[in-house]
Amino acid sequence: MQPAAGRAHARRLGAACWWLGILAAVVLSVATMRYREAADAHCLPIPPPQAAGFAGAGGVPLLRHDFHFDAPRATRPSLALVVGAALPFARIELNGADLTPAIDLAARDVRELAPQLQFLPDELLRQNDNVLRITLPQLAALGPTRLEQVCVAARSALEPAFRANWWRMVLVPRACLLLLIALALLALVLWLISDRQPAYLWYALCLTPLAERNLYLSMPYRPGGPLAWIWLDDASLLLMPLALYHLMRAHWQFRSRTLGYFIGATSALALAGCALRGPLAAVLPSALLDAGPLLIVVINGAAIAIATVRHASAMHRVERRVVIGIFAYAAVVGVLEIGYFVLPFEQRWMWSSALATVVLALGLGYLLIRRMAVGGYVLAAATATLADDLDQAIAAEALQPERLWAEVAAGVSQRERRRLLRDIHDGFGSRLVSVLARARRELGETALQRQIQRALVDMRLMLDALDDSSPTLASAMARLRHRIEQANPPAADCCAWRLDGIDEVVIGDRHRLIAVYRCLEELLGECFEHDPRAALTIRVEASRHHARFVVSGGRGDWSAATIDRVHRVMGAVDGGFALCTADAATRYAQFSVPLF
């Protein structure tokens, strides 16, 4: 096996292992976060609530549920009660005795976190018709009132499932909260030591709503009332995709105004809906109001993931795998939490979004640290080179300090740029040349071969544009002419280049020079595809601030696709493009770009 083939096989094997690992993590998370029901539990049907007066000086209205069950003497020892969910909190009484004396039904800053396990004293139990009363406060300021899954069984049967569910609903969010706080502090430190790079700040802002979400799930106290915390939790969830979008922009420099407007508009509408939760509760189901913000977050997160995946071709292979993998994991695992609001209690997943947020935070943090490490490696190499040059220049003692520093810095910059260009040319360029040679041998003169040839010319022109050894427009056009004639030898005799008056003109922006090369190659390349001996005239004129390029001759009927590509390239660099008619039979193309 050839070394290149072996490396390709290893990359494919690594990619397969990575995706199998993501799949295994998703399956394991889904399995472990599922609510666990005790096998031998006897679950009582929940009766309709009854009004039970008011509690406290504030007059909090109360609802009570009365359960009736039998407790034969053989089953009494170690009998226990488990309540799956009692929101916001509840008082439990058995045959008139209070089992939860610490519960104050008039409290407004408490919320139950997880299933409750209560031991039922043997002396309070009767053989028949035991009365279990569960009383809950009902007030809009305390949030929704719910009572779900009340089961009676031996404590030894209930306790393992209870502990597992408590671990899922309380311990996991608390551990995730501590980890997110540590990552946020680390991001702020990196922001400070990296000369305030915006990606680290946006990463910290992404972690803030994720940490608030886990704080909401893990803290029993709600200063100001549970309703305010519900709104804060919904708002933090809705703002997370917006911060994530800005992190993607700062880290990978991709722009999508449509996506930004979409995320901003949907988040603003959802925030308004959360603020109007009270009036909307009269016309919309409570499950929709609870699941709505999470659904908006999932939609916006999916939109960001799709945009990032579309941009993934420009990323490094490792970054591409990490981004797609963590988005896939977060989307699949995080969306399961919607089931908490719409599924029967015993079929729900317990706060699966906590795991999804932590994996997302760790994945994005890894990418930022990786970029920082790679940047540090490059900086160390450049520093070593700079030190050598400074030692040589200082030993010569031929220059003033200002000129010394300027010349050494310019030399280092030029050498690093040439090394980068050489690596690109020797890697991708040599591979493309070998593909072209194989296409010539096996395919003959085909459209594919011509397209490969044009791709090779494009790559060489991009490298020429990045090379700072051709600062003037005249030298840049000389390079272009050489590449065009090298790809199509008849062009040396058939093409007329009018390059008068541009010897001293300098293009200060390399991106605009790349755009000029791309447009001229598009126009000339299509003409040569139709007729390799097309008689063309390329005229270049320069004013004080702009350069104008005119291509005339040949058939002059460029395709709509070529015209569209040239339009888009010129639009990206603030240039202009137009097709003009000289006479009834002659058309020519012209475009102009700013010089600076």
Coordinates of C-alpha atoms in Angstrom, one line a residue:
M1 CA 0.0 0.0 0.0
Q2 CA 1.3 3.4 -0.9
P3 CA 2.0 5.9 1.9
A4 CA -0.7 8.3 0.6
A5 CA -3.2 5.5 0.3
G6 CA -2.4 4.4 3.9
R7 CA -2.9 7.9 5.2
A8 CA -6.2 8.2 3.4
H9 CA -7.3 4.8 4.9
A10 CA -6.3 5.9 8.3
R11 CA -8.3 9.2 7.9
R12 CA -11.4 7.3 6.9
L13 CA -10.9 4.9 9.8
G14 CA -10.5 7.8 12.2
A15 CA -13.6 9.5 10.8
A16 CA -15.7 6.3 11.2
C17 CA -14.5 5.9 14.8
W18 CA -15.3 9.5 15.6
W19 CA -18.9 9.2 14.3
L20 CA -19.4 5.8 16.0
G21 CA -18.2 7.5 19.2
I22 CA -20.8 10.3 18.8
L23 CA -23.5 7.8 18.1
A24 CA -22.5 5.8 21.2
A25 CA -22.5 9.0 23.3
V26 CA -26.0 9.9 22.1
V27 CA -27.4 6.4 22.8
L28 CA -25.7 6.3 26.3
S29 CA -27.1 9.7 27.2
V30 CA -30.6 8.9 26.0
A31 CA -30.6 5.7 28.0
T32 CA -29.2 7.1 31.2
M33 CA -31.4 10.3 31.3
R34 CA -34.7 8.4 30.9
Y35 CA -36.9 8.5 34.0
R36 CA -36.7 5.2 36.0
E37 CA -39.8 3.7 37.5
A38 CA -39.7 1.2 40.3
A39 CA -40.7 -2.2 39.1
D40 CA -42.9 -3.2 42.1
A41 CA -44.4 0.2 42.8
H42 CA -48.2 0.6 43.1
C43 CA -49.0 3.9 41.5
L44 CA -52.3 5.6 42.6
P45 CA -54.6 7.3 40.2
I46 CA -54.4 11.0 40.7
P47 CA -57.9 12.3 41.7
P48 CA -59.2 15.7 40.6
P49 CA -58.0 18.6 42.8
Q50 CA -60.3 20.2 45.4
A51 CA -60.1 23.8 46.7
A52 CA -58.6 23.8 50.2
G53 CA -58.8 27.4 51.3
F54 CA -55.9 29.8 51.6
A55 CA -52.5 29.8 53.3
G56 CA -50.7 32.7 55.0
A57 CA -51.4 36.4 55.3
G58 CA -51.1 36.8 51.5
G59 CA -54.0 34.5 50.9
V60 CA -52.3 31.9 48.7
P61 CA -55.1 29.6 47.3
L62 CA -54.5 25.9 47.9
L63 CA -55.5 22.7 46.0
R64 CA -55.5 19.3 47.6
H65 CA -55.6 15.8 46.2
D66 CA -57.0 13.0 48.5
F67 CA -55.8 9.4 47.8
H68 CA -57.2 6.3 49.4
F69 CA -55.2 3.0 49.6
D70 CA -55.1 -0.1 51.7
A71 CA -52.0 -1.3 53.7
P72 CA -52.3 -4.9 54.8
R73 CA -50.2 -5.7 57.8
A74 CA -47.9 -7.9 55.7
T75 CA -46.8 -5.0 53.6
R76 CA -46.5 -2.3 56.3
P77 CA -42.9 -2.7 57.4
S78 CA -40.7 -0.1 55.5
L79 CA -43.6 1.1 53.4
A80 CA -42.7 4.4 51.5
L81 CA -44.2 6.9 49.2
V82 CA -42.6 8.5 46.1
V83 CA -44.0 11.6 44.4
G84 CA -42.7 12.0 40.9
A85 CA -43.4 15.7 40.6
A86 CA -45.2 18.2 42.8
L87 CA -44.9 21.8 41.6
P88 CA -44.1 24.3 42.9
F89 CA -43.9 22.3 46.2
A90 CA -46.3 20.3 48.4
R91 CA -47.3 19.3 51.9
I92 CA -47.9 15.6 52.4
E93 CA -50.3 14.3 55.2
L94 CA -51.1 10.7 56.1
N95 CA -54.3 10.0 58.0
G96 CA -54.2 13.6 59.4
A97 CA -50.5 13.6 60.4
D98 CA -48.1 16.0 58.6
L99 CA -45.2 14.2 57.1
T100 CA -43.5 17.4 55.8
P101 CA -43.7 19.9 58.7
A102 CA -41.0 22.1 57.2
I103 CA -43.1 23.0 54.1
D104 CA -44.6 26.5 54.3
L105 CA -47.4 26.6 51.7
A106 CA -47.4 30.4 51.8
A107 CA -43.7 30.6 50.6
R108 CA -43.1 32.3 47.3
D109 CA -39.4 31.7 46.7
V110 CA -39.3 27.8 46.8
R111 CA -39.6 25.2 44.1
E112 CA -39.3 21.5 44.4
L113 CA -36.4 20.1 42.3
A114 CA -36.9 16.3 42.1
P115 CA -39.0 13.3 43.0
Q116 CA -39.8 13.1 46.8
L117 CA -39.4 10.0 48.9
Q118 CA -41.3 9.8 52.2
F119 CA -41.2 7.0 54.7
L120 CA -44.7 6.0 55.9
P121 CA -44.6 5.3 59.7
D122 CA -46.2 2.0 60.6
E123 CA -48.1 3.6 63.5
L124 CA -49.9 5.9 61.2
L125 CA -51.0 3.2 58.7
R126 CA -54.4 1.5 58.8
Q127 CA -55.4 -1.9 57.4
N128 CA -58.0 -0.3 55.1
D129 CA -58.8 3.2 53.7
N130 CA -55.7 5.1 54.4
V131 CA -56.1 8.8 53.4
L132 CA -53.1 10.4 51.8
R133 CA -53.5 14.2 51.3
I134 CA -51.2 16.2 49.1
T135 CA -51.7 20.0 49.2
L136 CA -50.2 22.4 46.7
P137 CA -50.3 26.2 46.4
Q138 CA -52.0 27.6 43.3
L139 CA -50.8 31.1 42.3
A140 CA -49.7 32.5 39.0
A141 CA -46.6 34.1 40.7
L142 CA -45.5 30.6 41.8
G143 CA -45.6 29.1 38.3
P144 CA -47.7 26.2 37.1
T145 CA -49.2 23.7 39.6
R146 CA -48.7 20.0 38.8
L147 CA -48.9 16.7 40.7
E148 CA -47.6 13.6 38.9
Q149 CA -47.0 10.0 39.7
V150 CA -47.8 9.1 43.3
C151 CA -46.6 5.5 44.1
V152 CA -46.6 3.4 47.3
A153 CA -44.4 0.4 47.8
A154 CA -41.6 -1.0 50.0
R155 CA -38.8 1.5 50.5
S156 CA -36.3 -1.1 49.3
A157 CA -38.1 -1.2 45.9
L158 CA -38.6 2.6 45.6
E159 CA -35.2 3.9 46.8
P160 CA -32.9 2.7 43.9
A161 CA -35.2 4.3 41.3
F162 CA -35.7 7.4 43.4
R163 CA -31.9 7.9 43.8
A164 CA -31.3 7.4 40.1
N165 CA -34.0 10.0 39.2
W166 CA -32.7 12.4 41.8
W167 CA -29.2 12.0 40.4
R168 CA -30.5 12.8 36.9
M169 CA -32.6 15.8 38.0
V170 CA -30.4 17.4 40.6
L171 CA -26.8 16.1 40.7
V172 CA -26.2 16.3 36.9
P173 CA -27.3 19.9 36.6
R174 CA -25.3 20.9 39.6
A175 CA -22.1 19.3 38.2
C176 CA -22.8 20.8 34.8
L177 CA -23.2 24.2 36.5
L178 CA -19.8 24.0 38.2
L179 CA -18.1 23.0 35.0
L180 CA -19.7 25.8 33.0
I181 CA -18.7 28.4 35.6
A182 CA -15.1 27.1 35.4
L183 CA -15.2 27.3 31.6
A184 CA -16.6 30.8 31.6
L185 CA -13.9 32.0 34.0
L186 CA -11.3 30.4 31.7
A187 CA -12.8 32.1 28.7
L188 CA -12.5 35.5 30.4
V189 CA -8.9 34.9 31.3
L190 CA -8.1 33.9 27.7
W191 CA -10.0 37.0 26.5
L192 CA -7.7 39.2 28.7
I193 CA -4.4 37.5 27.7
S194 CA -5.2 37.3 24.0
D195 CA -5.5 41.1 23.6
R196 CA -9.3 40.9 23.9
Q197 CA -10.0 38.6 21.0
P198 CA -13.8 38.7 20.5
A199 CA -14.2 34.9 20.0
Y200 CA -13.3 34.3 23.7
L201 CA -15.8 37.0 24.9
W202 CA -18.6 35.5 22.8
Y203 CA -17.7 32.1 24.1
A204 CA -18.1 33.4 27.7
L205 CA -21.4 35.0 26.7
C206 CA -22.5 31.7 25.3
L207 CA -21.7 30.0 28.6
T208 CA -23.7 32.5 30.6
P209 CA -27.2 31.4 29.5
L210 CA -26.1 27.7 29.6
A211 CA -25.0 28.2 33.2
E212 CA -28.2 30.0 34.1
R213 CA -30.2 27.1 32.8
N214 CA -28.4 24.6 35.0
L215 CA -28.7 27.0 37.9
Y216 CA -32.5 27.1 37.4
L217 CA -32.6 23.3 37.4
S218 CA -30.4 22.8 40.5
M219 CA -31.3 25.6 42.9
P220 CA -34.5 25.2 45.0
Y221 CA -34.8 28.8 46.0
R222 CA -36.4 31.4 43.7
P223 CA -35.9 34.9 45.1
G224 CA -38.6 37.1 43.6
G225 CA -40.9 34.2 42.9
P226 CA -40.7 31.2 40.6
L227 CA -42.5 33.0 37.7
A228 CA -39.7 35.5 37.4
W229 CA -37.2 32.7 37.3
I230 CA -39.2 30.9 34.7
W231 CA -39.0 34.0 32.5
L232 CA -35.3 34.4 33.2
D233 CA -34.7 30.8 32.3
D234 CA -36.7 31.1 29.0
A235 CA -34.9 34.4 28.2
S236 CA -31.4 32.8 28.8
L237 CA -32.3 29.9 26.6
L238 CA -33.5 32.1 23.8
L239 CA -30.4 34.3 23.9
M240 CA -28.0 31.4 23.7
P241 CA -28.4 30.8 19.9
L242 CA -27.8 34.6 19.3
A243 CA -24.5 34.4 21.3
L244 CA -23.6 31.2 19.5
Y245 CA -24.1 32.8 16.1
H246 CA -21.8 35.7 17.0
L247 CA -19.2 33.2 18.3
M248 CA -19.4 31.3 14.9
R249 CA -18.9 34.7 13.1
A250 CA -16.0 35.7 15.3
H251 CA -14.3 32.3 15.2
W252 CA -14.7 31.3 11.5
Q253 CA -15.4 34.7 10.0
F254 CA -18.4 33.6 8.0
R255 CA -21.2 36.1 7.4
S256 CA -24.9 35.3 6.9
R257 CA -27.2 38.4 7.4
T258 CA -30.3 36.4 6.7
L259 CA -29.4 33.9 9.5
G260 CA -28.6 36.8 11.9
Y261 CA -32.0 38.5 11.1
F262 CA -33.9 35.2 11.5
I263 CA -32.3 34.4 14.9
G264 CA -32.8 37.9 16.1
A265 CA -36.5 38.1 15.0
T266 CA -37.5 34.7 16.3
S267 CA -35.7 35.3 19.6
A268 CA -37.4 38.7 20.0
L269 CA -40.9 37.3 19.3
A270 CA -40.3 34.4 21.7
L271 CA -39.1 36.8 24.4
A272 CA -42.2 38.9 24.0
G273 CA -44.3 35.7 24.3
C274 CA -42.5 34.8 27.5
A275 CA -43.1 38.3 28.9
L276 CA -46.9 37.9 28.1
R277 CA -47.1 34.3 29.5
G278 CA -49.9 35.3 31.9
P279 CA -52.3 36.6 29.2
L280 CA -51.3 33.9 26.8
A281 CA -52.0 31.2 29.4
A282 CA -55.8 31.9 29.0
V283 CA -55.8 31.0 25.3
L284 CA -52.9 28.6 24.8
P285 CA -52.1 25.2 26.4
S286 CA -49.6 25.3 29.2
A287 CA -47.5 22.6 27.6
L288 CA -47.1 24.8 24.5
L289 CA -46.0 27.7 26.6
D290 CA -43.5 25.6 28.5
A291 CA -42.1 23.8 25.4
G292 CA -42.2 26.8 23.1
P293 CA -39.0 28.5 24.1
L294 CA -37.1 25.3 23.9
L295 CA -38.5 24.6 20.5
I296 CA -37.4 28.0 19.3
V297 CA -33.9 27.3 20.6
V298 CA -33.8 24.0 18.8
I299 CA -34.9 25.6 15.5
N300 CA -32.4 28.5 15.8
G301 CA -29.7 26.0 16.8
A302 CA -30.5 23.8 13.8
A303 CA -30.3 26.9 11.6
I304 CA -26.8 27.8 13.0
A305 CA -25.7 24.2 12.6
I306 CA -26.8 24.1 9.0
A307 CA -25.0 27.4 8.2
T308 CA -21.9 26.1 10.0
V309 CA -21.9 22.8 8.1
R310 CA -22.3 24.7 4.8
H311 CA -19.2 26.7 5.8
A312 CA -17.4 23.5 7.0
S313 CA -15.5 23.0 3.8
A314 CA -13.3 26.0 4.7
M315 CA -12.5 24.5 8.1
H316 CA -9.7 22.1 9.1
R317 CA -10.7 18.5 9.1
V318 CA -10.5 18.2 12.9
E319 CA -12.5 21.4 13.4
R320 CA -15.1 20.2 10.9
R321 CA -15.6 16.9 12.7
V322 CA -15.8 18.5 16.1
V323 CA -18.3 21.1 15.1
I324 CA -20.7 18.7 13.2
G325 CA -20.3 16.1 16.0
I326 CA -21.2 18.4 18.9
F327 CA -24.0 20.0 17.0
A328 CA -25.5 16.6 16.2
Y329 CA -25.1 15.5 19.8
A330 CA -26.6 18.7 21.3
A331 CA -29.6 18.7 18.8
V332 CA -30.5 15.0 19.4
V333 CA -30.0 14.9 23.2
G334 CA -31.2 18.5 23.9
V335 CA -34.5 18.2 22.0
L336 CA -35.6 15.2 24.2
E337 CA -36.3 17.6 27.0
I338 CA -39.4 18.8 25.2
G339 CA -40.8 15.5 26.1
Y340 CA -40.8 16.6 29.7
F341 CA -43.7 18.9 28.9
V342 CA -45.8 16.7 26.6
L343 CA -45.1 13.0 27.6
P344 CA -46.6 11.1 30.6
F345 CA -44.2 11.4 33.5
E346 CA -42.9 7.8 33.4
Q347 CA -41.9 8.2 29.7
R348 CA -39.9 11.5 30.1
W349 CA -36.2 12.3 29.9
M350 CA -34.9 14.2 32.9
W351 CA -33.2 17.4 32.0
S352 CA -31.3 16.0 29.1
S353 CA -30.5 19.6 28.0
A354 CA -27.9 19.8 30.8
L355 CA -25.7 17.2 29.1
A356 CA -26.3 18.7 25.7
T357 CA -25.2 22.2 26.9
V358 CA -22.0 20.9 28.5
V359 CA -20.9 18.9 25.5
L360 CA -21.6 21.9 23.3
A361 CA -19.5 24.1 25.7
L362 CA -16.7 21.6 25.8
G363 CA -16.6 21.2 22.1
L364 CA -16.5 24.9 21.3
G365 CA -13.9 25.5 24.1
Y366 CA -11.7 22.8 22.6
L367 CA -11.8 24.6 19.2
L368 CA -10.9 27.9 20.8
I369 CA -8.0 26.4 22.8
R370 CA -6.8 24.5 19.6
R371 CA -6.7 27.8 17.7
M372 CA -4.8 29.4 20.5
A373 CA -2.3 26.5 20.6
V374 CA -1.8 26.6 16.9
G375 CA -1.4 30.3 17.0
G376 CA 1.2 30.0 19.8
Y377 CA 3.2 27.4 17.7
V378 CA 3.2 29.7 14.7
L379 CA 4.2 32.7 16.9
A380 CA 7.0 30.7 18.5
A381 CA 8.4 29.7 15.1
A382 CA 8.2 33.3 13.8
T383 CA 9.8 34.6 17.0
A384 CA 12.7 32.2 16.6
T385 CA 13.2 33.3 13.0
L386 CA 13.0 37.0 14.0
A387 CA 15.6 36.5 16.8
D388 CA 18.1 35.0 14.3
D389 CA 17.5 37.9 11.9
L390 CA 17.9 40.4 14.7
D391 CA 21.2 38.8 15.8
Q392 CA 22.6 39.0 12.3
A393 CA 21.4 42.6 11.7
I394 CA 22.7 43.8 15.1
A395 CA 26.1 42.2 14.4
A396 CA 26.3 44.1 11.1
E397 CA 25.5 47.5 12.9
A398 CA 24.7 49.0 9.6
L399 CA 21.2 50.4 10.2
Q400 CA 19.4 52.7 12.6
P401 CA 17.1 51.0 15.2
E402 CA 13.9 52.0 13.4
R403 CA 15.1 50.9 10.0
L404 CA 16.6 47.8 11.5
W405 CA 13.3 46.7 13.0
A406 CA 11.3 47.6 9.8
E407 CA 13.6 45.6 7.5
V408 CA 13.8 42.6 9.8
A409 CA 10.0 42.5 10.3
A410 CA 9.5 42.8 6.5
G411 CA 11.9 40.0 5.8
V412 CA 10.3 37.7 8.3
S413 CA 6.8 38.5 6.9
Q414 CA 7.9 37.9 3.3
R415 CA 9.7 34.6 4.2
E416 CA 6.7 33.3 6.1
R417 CA 4.4 34.2 3.2
R418 CA 6.6 32.5 0.7
R419 CA 6.8 29.4 2.9
L420 CA 3.0 29.3 3.1
L421 CA 2.6 29.7 -0.7
R422 CA 5.2 27.0 -1.3
D423 CA 3.4 24.6 1.0
I424 CA 0.1 25.2 -0.8
H425 CA 1.7 24.9 -4.2
D426 CA 3.7 21.7 -3.3
G427 CA 0.7 20.1 -1.7
F428 CA -2.6 20.9 -3.4
G429 CA -1.0 22.1 -6.6
S430 CA 1.2 19.1 -7.2
R431 CA -1.8 16.8 -6.6
L432 CA -3.9 18.7 -9.1
V433 CA -1.1 18.5 -11.7
S434 CA -1.0 14.7 -11.2
V435 CA -4.8 14.5 -11.6
L436 CA -4.6 16.6 -14.8
A437 CA -1.8 14.4 -16.2
R438 CA -3.9 11.3 -15.5
A439 CA -7.0 12.8 -17.1
R440 CA -5.0 13.6 -20.3
R441 CA -3.8 10.0 -20.5
E442 CA -7.1 8.3 -19.7
L443 CA -9.8 10.7 -20.9
G444 CA -8.2 12.6 -23.8
E445 CA -9.6 16.0 -24.7
T446 CA -12.7 16.3 -22.6
A447 CA -14.6 19.0 -20.8
L448 CA -13.4 17.6 -17.5
Q449 CA -9.8 17.9 -18.5
R450 CA -10.4 21.6 -19.5
Q451 CA -12.1 22.3 -16.2
I452 CA -9.2 20.8 -14.3
Q453 CA -6.8 22.8 -16.4
R454 CA -8.7 26.0 -15.5
A455 CA -8.7 25.0 -11.8
L456 CA -5.0 24.7 -11.9
V457 CA -4.7 28.1 -13.5
D458 CA -7.0 29.6 -10.9
M459 CA -4.8 28.2 -8.1
R460 CA -1.6 29.5 -9.6
L461 CA -3.2 32.9 -10.1
M462 CA -4.3 33.0 -6.4
L463 CA -0.8 32.2 -5.3
D464 CA 0.5 34.9 -7.6
A465 CA -1.9 37.4 -6.1
L466 CA -0.7 36.6 -2.6
D467 CA 3.0 36.9 -3.5
D468 CA 4.2 40.4 -2.6
S469 CA 7.0 40.4 -5.2
S470 CA 4.6 41.9 -7.8
P471 CA 3.5 45.2 -6.2
T472 CA 2.6 47.1 -9.4
L473 CA -0.4 46.5 -11.7
A474 CA 2.0 46.0 -14.6
S475 CA 3.9 43.2 -13.0
A476 CA 0.6 41.6 -11.9
M477 CA -0.7 41.7 -15.4
A478 CA 2.6 40.2 -16.7
R479 CA 2.1 37.3 -14.4
L480 CA -1.5 36.8 -15.5
R481 CA -0.4 36.9 -19.2
H482 CA 2.3 34.3 -18.5
R483 CA -0.3 32.0 -16.8
I484 CA -2.8 32.4 -19.6
E485 CA -0.3 31.7 -22.3
Q486 CA 1.1 28.8 -20.4
A487 CA -2.4 27.2 -20.2
N488 CA -3.3 28.1 -23.8
P489 CA -0.1 28.5 -26.0
P490 CA -2.0 30.0 -29.1
A491 CA -3.0 33.0 -26.9
A492 CA 0.6 34.3 -27.2
D493 CA 0.0 35.1 -30.9
C494 CA -3.8 35.8 -30.8
C495 CA -4.2 38.0 -27.8
A496 CA -3.3 41.7 -27.7
W497 CA -2.5 43.2 -24.3
R498 CA -2.8 47.0 -24.0
L499 CA -1.0 47.8 -20.7
D500 CA 0.2 51.4 -21.3
G501 CA 0.5 53.8 -18.3
I502 CA 0.2 51.2 -15.5
D503 CA 3.9 50.7 -14.7
E504 CA 3.7 52.8 -11.5
V505 CA 0.2 51.9 -10.5
V506 CA 0.0 49.9 -7.2
I507 CA -2.9 47.7 -6.0
G508 CA -2.9 48.1 -2.3
D509 CA -5.4 45.4 -1.5
R510 CA -4.5 41.8 -2.4
H511 CA -8.1 40.7 -2.2
R512 CA -9.0 43.0 -5.1
L513 CA -6.0 41.7 -7.1
I514 CA -7.4 38.2 -6.5
A515 CA -10.8 39.4 -7.8
V516 CA -9.2 40.9 -10.9
Y517 CA -7.4 37.6 -11.6
R518 CA -10.6 35.6 -11.1
C519 CA -12.7 37.8 -13.4
L520 CA -10.2 37.9 -16.2
E521 CA -9.6 34.2 -16.0
E522 CA -13.4 33.6 -16.2
L523 CA -13.8 35.8 -19.2
L524 CA -10.7 34.7 -21.1
G525 CA -11.1 31.0 -20.1
E526 CA -14.6 30.7 -21.6
C527 CA -13.5 32.4 -24.8
F528 CA -10.6 29.9 -25.2
E529 CA -13.0 27.0 -24.5
H530 CA -15.0 28.0 -27.5
D531 CA -12.0 28.9 -29.7
P532 CA -8.4 28.3 -28.5
R533 CA -7.2 30.8 -31.2
A534 CA -9.7 33.5 -30.4
A535 CA -8.4 37.0 -31.2
L536 CA -8.9 38.9 -28.0
T537 CA -7.8 42.4 -26.8
I538 CA -7.2 43.0 -23.1
R539 CA -7.0 46.7 -22.3
V540 CA -6.0 47.9 -18.8
E541 CA -6.4 51.6 -17.8
A542 CA -5.8 53.3 -14.5
S543 CA -7.0 56.5 -13.0
R544 CA -6.1 58.0 -9.6
H545 CA -8.3 55.6 -7.6
H546 CA -9.6 52.9 -9.9
A547 CA -8.3 50.4 -12.5
R548 CA -10.5 49.5 -15.5
F549 CA -10.2 46.2 -17.4
V550 CA -11.8 45.7 -20.9
V551 CA -12.0 42.3 -22.7
S552 CA -13.1 42.5 -26.4
G553 CA -13.0 40.3 -29.5
G554 CA -13.8 36.7 -29.9
R555 CA -17.4 35.6 -30.0
G556 CA -18.3 38.0 -27.2
D557 CA -21.3 35.9 -26.0
W558 CA -20.3 34.8 -22.5
S559 CA -22.7 32.5 -20.7
A560 CA -25.1 33.6 -18.0
A561 CA -23.2 31.6 -15.4
T562 CA -19.9 33.3 -16.2
I563 CA -21.6 36.8 -16.1
D564 CA -23.2 36.0 -12.8
R565 CA -19.9 34.8 -11.3
V566 CA -18.1 38.0 -12.4
H567 CA -20.9 40.1 -11.1
R568 CA -20.7 38.4 -7.6
V569 CA -16.9 38.7 -7.5
M570 CA -17.0 42.4 -8.4
G571 CA -19.8 43.0 -5.9
A572 CA -17.7 41.5 -3.1
V573 CA -14.8 44.0 -3.7
D574 CA -16.9 47.1 -4.3
G575 CA -16.2 46.9 -8.1
G576 CA -18.5 47.3 -11.1
F577 CA -19.1 45.1 -14.2
A578 CA -21.0 45.6 -17.4
L579 CA -21.4 44.1 -20.8
C580 CA -21.3 46.7 -23.6
T581 CA -22.0 46.7 -27.4
A582 CA -19.5 48.4 -29.7
D583 CA -21.6 47.7 -32.8
A584 CA -24.2 45.3 -34.1
A585 CA -21.7 42.4 -34.1
T586 CA -19.3 43.2 -31.3
R587 CA -19.7 43.0 -27.6
Y588 CA -17.1 43.5 -24.9
A589 CA -16.9 43.2 -21.1
Q590 CA -15.5 45.7 -18.8
F591 CA -15.1 45.9 -15.0
S592 CA -13.3 48.2 -12.6
V593 CA -12.0 47.9 -9.1
P594 CA -10.7 50.5 -6.5
L595 CA -7.0 50.5 -6.2
F596 CA -7.1 51.0 -2.4

